[in-house]
Amino acid sequence: MEELLRGLGIGELILKTEDKKKALDIFADSIKDCKKCRLHTGRKQVVFGTGNPYARVMFVGEAPGMEEDIKGYPFVGKAGRLLTDILKELGKDRERDVYIANVIKCRPPNNRDPMPDEIKACVPYLDFQVKIISPKVILCVGRFSMYYILNRFDQPKISEVRGKMHISRYGIPAFATYHPAAALRNPSLTDLIREDIKRVFEFAEGS
Ligand code: URA
Ligand code: SF4
């Protein structure tokens, strides 16, 4: 990580500043031309993250889809709208109450699963985002996020890990839930996602 930051020439600057928003802006700008993996060839733009850098809750999804690639923000397509609606139903606002990012910052062709070498290339960026934001709790949205953030090389199902608190690879408490894209195919998952998100906010708010 330190080496990566030195490579970017921004490590010292960011680690010293208390201004999370500014740190994230500088960091986002420094990776907007990233070509560390093959996904750079098909993307329109790097999708860095959105929301409130001072939020206690951070959501981490998988990778940008078509609309995210066009608009430059995570979770703004069909699945994203479902996630945004669930937040609203819980009285939460995606720009005010949460910071949202993905494991992979560039859209995989035809939204295929990210490959291990692409994840390996991209996760130092997520690691650094988490370091800057230092949320109180992380919600892994979908399998790939859960595998990485919970360090689950055994690749369990979401159904096996949801509903309880885990300690993430960052030492920060984390929960996992289904990807909203799965709920678009199987609407019964929507209630479970809502339950999981509710629990995450209750945890963050200390109740
Ligand atoms: N799915 C994700 O995992 N992330 C996005 O940003 C959009 C869809
Ligand atoms: Fe760089 Fe990540 Fe995009 Fe690959 S997916 S080019 S590592 S920003």
PDB file of C-alpha atoms and ligand atoms in Angstrom, residues 31-41 43 45-47 64 103-108 117-125, ligand 2:
ATOM      1  CA  ILE A  31      -6.552   7.125 -10.522  1.00  0.00           C
ATOM      2  CA  LYS A  32      -8.857   8.369 -13.255  1.00  0.00           C
ATOM      3  CA  ASP A  33      -6.468   7.198 -15.981  1.00  0.00           C
ATOM      4  CA  CYS A  34      -5.572   3.895 -14.298  1.00  0.00           C
ATOM      5  CA  LYS A  35      -4.500   1.146 -16.680  1.00  0.00           C
ATOM      6  CA  LYS A  36      -3.435  -1.460 -14.136  1.00  0.00           C
ATOM      7  CA  CYS A  37      -5.716  -4.125 -15.522  1.00  0.00           C
ATOM      8  CA  ARG A  38      -7.414  -5.036 -18.807  1.00  0.00           C
ATOM      9  CA  LEU A  39     -10.711  -3.456 -17.759  1.00  0.00           C
ATOM     10  CA  HIS A  40      -9.373  -0.028 -18.653  1.00  0.00           C
ATOM     11  CA  THR A  41      -9.767  -0.846 -22.352  1.00  0.00           C
ATOM     12  CA  ARG A  43     -14.523   1.485 -19.713  1.00  0.00           C
ATOM     13  CA  GLN A  45     -14.587   6.117 -16.930  1.00  0.00           C
ATOM     14  CA  VAL A  46     -13.330   4.941 -13.567  1.00  0.00           C
ATOM     15  CA  VAL A  47     -16.260   4.767 -11.131  1.00  0.00           C
ATOM     16  CA  PRO A  64     -19.872  -0.727 -12.328  1.00  0.00           C
ATOM     17  CA  VAL A 103     -14.441  -3.596  -5.326  1.00  0.00           C
ATOM     18  CA  ILE A 104     -13.728  -3.017  -9.026  1.00  0.00           C
ATOM     19  CA  LYS A 105     -13.699   0.517 -10.388  1.00  0.00           C
ATOM     20  CA  CYS A 106     -14.125  -0.157 -14.127  1.00  0.00           C
ATOM     21  CA  ARG A 107     -16.977  -1.923 -15.893  1.00  0.00           C
ATOM     22  CA  PRO A 108     -16.265  -5.533 -16.925  1.00  0.00           C
ATOM     23  CA  ASP A 117      -6.213 -10.688 -11.413  1.00  0.00           C
ATOM     24  CA  GLU A 118      -8.517  -7.693 -11.949  1.00  0.00           C
ATOM     25  CA  ILE A 119      -9.616  -7.798  -8.319  1.00  0.00           C
ATOM     26  CA  LYS A 120      -6.002  -8.045  -7.217  1.00  0.00           C
ATOM     27  CA  ALA A 121      -5.066  -5.039  -9.333  1.00  0.00           C
ATOM     28  CA  CYS A 122      -7.942  -2.861  -8.151  1.00  0.00           C
ATOM     29  CA  VAL A 123      -8.422  -3.578  -4.443  1.00  0.00           C
ATOM     30  CA  PRO A 124      -5.568  -1.365  -3.228  1.00  0.00           C
ATOM     31  CA  TYR A 125      -7.830   1.519  -4.260  1.00  0.00           C
TER      32      TYR A 125
HETATM   33 FE1  SF4 B   2      -7.371   0.294 -12.709  1.00  0.00          FE
HETATM   34 FE2  SF4 B   2      -9.205  -0.901 -11.194  1.00  0.00          FE
HETATM   35 FE3  SF4 B   2      -9.872   0.081 -13.563  1.00  0.00          FE
HETATM   36 FE4  SF4 B   2      -8.353  -2.086 -13.424  1.00  0.00          FE
HETATM   37  S1  SF4 B   2     -10.495  -1.904 -12.720  1.00  0.00           S
HETATM   38  S2  SF4 B   2      -8.000  -0.324 -14.758  1.00  0.00           S
HETATM   39  S3  SF4 B   2      -7.108  -1.648 -11.607  1.00  0.00           S
HETATM   40  S4  SF4 B   2      -9.186   1.262 -11.781  1.00  0.00           S
END
